[in-house]
mmCIF file of C-alpha atoms in Angstrom:
data_model
loop_
_atom_site.group_PDB
_atom_site.id
_atom_site.type_symbol
_atom_site.label_atom_id
_atom_site.label_comp_id
_atom_site.label_asym_id
_atom_site.label_seq_id
_atom_site.Cartn_x
_atom_site.Cartn_y
_atom_site.Cartn_z
ATOM 1 C CA UNK F 191 -2.230 -40.651 -52.095
ATOM 2 C CA UNK F 192 -1.586 -43.694 -50.166
ATOM 3 C CA UNK F 193 -3.315 -44.144 -46.784
ATOM 4 C CA UNK F 194 0.067 -44.727 -45.239
ATOM 5 C CA UNK F 195 1.407 -41.498 -46.662
ATOM 6 C CA UNK F 196 -1.499 -39.408 -45.194
ATOM 7 C CA UNK F 197 -0.785 -40.795 -41.721
ATOM 8 C CA UNK F 198 2.888 -39.997 -42.264
ATOM 9 C CA UNK F 199 2.005 -36.412 -43.277
ATOM 10 C CA UNK F 200 -0.055 -35.873 -40.101
ATOM 11 C CA UNK F 201 2.802 -37.144 -38.009
ATOM 12 C CA UNK F 202 5.270 -34.798 -39.706
ATOM 13 C CA UNK F 203 2.928 -31.817 -39.311
ATOM 14 C CA UNK F 204 2.462 -32.594 -35.578
ATOM 15 C CA UNK F 205 6.175 -33.100 -35.243
ATOM 16 C CA UNK F 206 6.779 -29.704 -36.820
ATOM 17 C CA UNK F 207 4.210 -28.017 -34.627
ATOM 18 C CA UNK F 208 5.837 -29.531 -31.442
ATOM 19 C CA UNK F 209 9.282 -28.302 -32.555
ATOM 20 C CA UNK F 210 7.925 -24.721 -33.082
ATOM 21 C CA UNK F 211 6.369 -24.751 -29.645
ATOM 22 C CA UNK F 212 9.584 -25.911 -27.989
ATOM 23 C CA UNK F 213 11.623 -23.344 -29.975
ATOM 24 C CA UNK F 214 9.375 -20.470 -28.861
ATOM 25 C CA UNK F 215 9.278 -21.702 -25.305
ATOM 26 C CA UNK F 216 13.114 -21.843 -25.184
ATOM 27 C CA UNK F 217 13.237 -18.262 -26.723
ATOM 28 C CA UNK F 218 10.880 -17.018 -23.987
ATOM 29 C CA UNK F 219 12.963 -18.651 -21.325
ATOM 30 C CA UNK F 220 16.218 -17.049 -22.553
ATOM 31 C CA UNK F 221 14.441 -13.659 -22.959
ATOM 32 C CA UNK F 222 13.321 -13.933 -19.298
ATOM 33 C CA UNK F 223 16.806 -14.811 -18.163
ATOM 34 C CA UNK F 224 18.186 -11.823 -20.103
ATOM 35 C CA UNK F 225 15.599 -9.474 -18.568
ATOM 36 C CA UNK F 226 16.415 -10.669 -15.081
ATOM 37 C CA UNK F 227 20.174 -10.122 -15.626
ATOM 38 C CA UNK F 228 19.456 -6.595 -16.793
ATOM 39 C CA UNK F 229 17.054 -5.634 -13.994
ATOM 40 C CA UNK F 230 18.164 -7.728 -10.944
ATOM 41 C CA UNK F 231 21.329 -7.492 -8.959
ATOM 42 C CA UNK F 232 22.802 -9.728 -6.351
ATOM 43 C CA UNK F 233 22.482 -8.798 -2.700
ATOM 44 C CA UNK F 234 26.242 -8.881 -2.476
ATOM 45 C CA UNK F 235 26.520 -5.990 -4.972
ATOM 46 C CA UNK F 236 24.389 -3.673 -2.837
ATOM 47 C CA UNK F 237 26.046 -0.678 -1.246
ATOM 48 C CA UNK F 238 25.578 0.089 2.486
ATOM 49 C CA UNK F 239 23.346 3.034 1.476
ATOM 50 C CA UNK F 240 21.004 0.612 -0.448
ATOM 51 C CA UNK F 241 20.962 -1.768 2.511
ATOM 52 C CA UNK F 242 19.860 1.124 4.731
ATOM 53 C CA UNK F 243 17.011 1.822 2.362
ATOM 54 C CA UNK F 244 15.868 -1.765 2.442
ATOM 55 C CA UNK F 245 16.108 -2.154 6.279
ATOM 56 C CA UNK F 246 13.098 -1.766 8.568
ATOM 57 C CA UNK F 247 13.716 -0.841 12.179
ATOM 58 C CA UNK F 248 11.189 -2.044 14.782
ATOM 59 C CA UNK F 249 10.209 0.638 17.183
ATOM 60 C CA UNK F 250 9.096 -1.123 20.360
ATOM 61 C CA UNK F 251 9.359 1.677 22.931
ATOM 62 C CA UNK F 252 8.489 4.673 20.847
ATOM 63 C CA UNK F 253 6.247 7.270 22.412
ATOM 64 C CA UNK F 254 2.671 6.985 21.178
ATOM 65 C CA UNK F 255 -0.485 8.828 22.039
ATOM 66 C CA UNK F 256 -3.483 6.764 22.786
ATOM 67 C CA UNK F 257 -7.040 8.018 22.673
ATOM 68 C CA UNK F 258 -10.233 6.191 23.496
ATOM 69 C CA UNK F 259 -13.340 7.237 21.535
ATOM 70 C CA UNK F 260 -16.607 5.548 22.187
ATOM 71 C CA UNK F 261 -14.896 2.281 23.081
ATOM 72 C CA UNK F 262 -12.408 2.435 20.077
ATOM 73 C CA UNK F 263 -8.743 2.701 20.987
ATOM 74 C CA UNK F 264 -6.818 4.822 18.598
ATOM 75 C CA UNK F 265 -2.987 5.064 18.724
ATOM 76 C CA UNK F 266 -1.168 7.980 17.147
ATOM 77 C CA UNK F 267 2.590 7.527 16.683
ATOM 78 C CA UNK F 268 3.416 10.927 15.204
ATOM 79 C CA UNK F 269 4.418 13.240 18.040
ATOM 80 C CA UNK F 270 3.241 16.461 16.380
ATOM 81 C CA UNK F 271 -0.178 15.084 15.508
ATOM 82 C CA UNK F 272 -0.470 13.451 18.989
ATOM 83 C CA UNK F 273 0.365 16.740 20.792
ATOM 84 C CA UNK F 274 -2.056 18.691 18.536
ATOM 85 C CA UNK F 275 -4.960 16.133 19.178
ATOM 86 C CA UNK F 276 -4.199 16.137 22.908
ATOM 87 C CA UNK F 277 -4.635 19.923 22.964
ATOM 88 C CA UNK F 278 -8.134 19.763 21.457
ATOM 89 C CA UNK F 279 -11.349 19.585 23.587
ATOM 90 C CA UNK F 280 -12.660 16.061 23.847
ATOM 91 C CA UNK F 281 -15.796 16.574 21.679
ATOM 92 C CA UNK F 282 -13.798 18.088 18.776
ATOM 93 C CA UNK F 283 -10.983 15.452 19.101
ATOM 94 C CA UNK F 284 -13.540 12.671 18.928
ATOM 95 C CA UNK F 285 -14.979 13.958 15.630
ATOM 96 C CA UNK F 286 -11.435 14.132 14.135
ATOM 97 C CA UNK F 287 -10.432 10.737 15.361
ATOM 98 C CA UNK F 288 -13.693 9.084 14.252
ATOM 99 C CA UNK F 289 -13.423 10.771 10.825
ATOM 100 C CA UNK F 290 -9.800 10.421 9.937
ATOM 101 C CA UNK F 291 -8.551 7.423 11.921
ATOM 102 C CA UNK F 292 -11.661 5.190 11.764
ATOM 103 C CA UNK F 293 -12.829 6.617 8.429
ATOM 104 C CA UNK F 294 -16.375 7.051 9.492
ATOM 105 C CA UNK F 295 -18.773 9.284 7.504
ATOM 106 C CA UNK F 296 -20.239 12.428 8.991
ATOM 107 C CA UNK F 297 -23.615 10.674 9.105
ATOM 108 C CA UNK F 298 -22.188 7.710 11.152
ATOM 109 C CA UNK F 299 -20.411 10.028 13.442
ATOM 110 C CA UNK F 300 -23.590 12.091 13.986
ATOM 111 C CA UNK F 301 -25.465 8.863 14.787
ATOM 112 C CA UNK F 302 -22.890 7.895 17.434
ATOM 113 C CA UNK F 303 -22.634 11.373 18.971
ATOM 114 C CA UNK F 304 -26.340 12.304 18.609
ATOM 115 C CA UNK F 305 -25.538 15.191 16.351
ATOM 116 C CA UNK F 306 -26.879 16.350 12.963
ATOM 117 C CA UNK F 307 -24.588 15.436 10.008
ATOM 118 C CA UNK F 308 -24.193 19.201 9.203
ATOM 119 C CA UNK F 309 -23.005 19.920 12.722
ATOM 120 C CA UNK F 310 -20.449 17.200 12.493
ATOM 121 C CA UNK F 311 -19.102 18.580 9.174
ATOM 122 C CA UNK F 312 -18.969 22.092 10.637
ATOM 123 C CA UNK F 313 -17.133 20.983 13.786
ATOM 124 C CA UNK F 314 -14.764 18.803 11.760
ATOM 125 C CA UNK F 315 -13.864 21.697 9.425
ATOM 126 C CA UNK F 316 -13.424 24.237 12.304
ATOM 127 C CA UNK F 317 -11.317 21.774 14.287
ATOM 128 C CA UNK F 318 -9.061 21.083 11.317
ATOM 129 C CA UNK F 319 -8.466 24.848 11.111
ATOM 130 C CA UNK F 320 -7.585 24.830 14.836
ATOM 131 C CA UNK F 321 -5.164 21.897 14.326
ATOM 132 C CA UNK F 322 -3.613 23.728 11.407
ATOM 133 C CA UNK F 323 -3.021 26.891 13.541
ATOM 134 C CA UNK F 324 -1.690 24.726 16.448
ATOM 135 C CA UNK F 325 0.725 22.816 14.172
ATOM 136 C CA UNK F 326 1.907 25.957 12.427
ATOM 137 C CA UNK F 327 2.535 27.536 15.812
ATOM 138 C CA UNK F 328 4.563 24.484 16.861
ATOM 139 C CA UNK F 329 6.438 24.580 13.562
ATOM 140 C CA UNK F 330 7.590 28.105 14.199
ATOM 141 C CA UNK F 331 9.071 27.124 17.616
#
């Protein structure tokens, strides 16, 4: 084997390798284009119903319920939940707001309100039952 021929062989091998890479890259590109054509549609082709599903309406002057618990301001935008929370006594409402809106544990709530963790859990559970009754009563109206 001539030294020149070995160099030539390496060059052809590298050339073949590069062509394979380019061929596979081109195939991946065309596959991606095909996938996009199958799964994507132009915005011009959307129906009015589809546009409504994509639209987001800003609600600037919507009625909200605001509660202040231990310096935390909590805003409730759902009217039914806001009315139900408003009907609760302050100590019970505070536990619900701290638990479900600020995601505090019973222990953290107990430390803030100077209550035992078990008392917080009991009040939270009983208050949820009150809320359920209140909201079921409102649903019947």
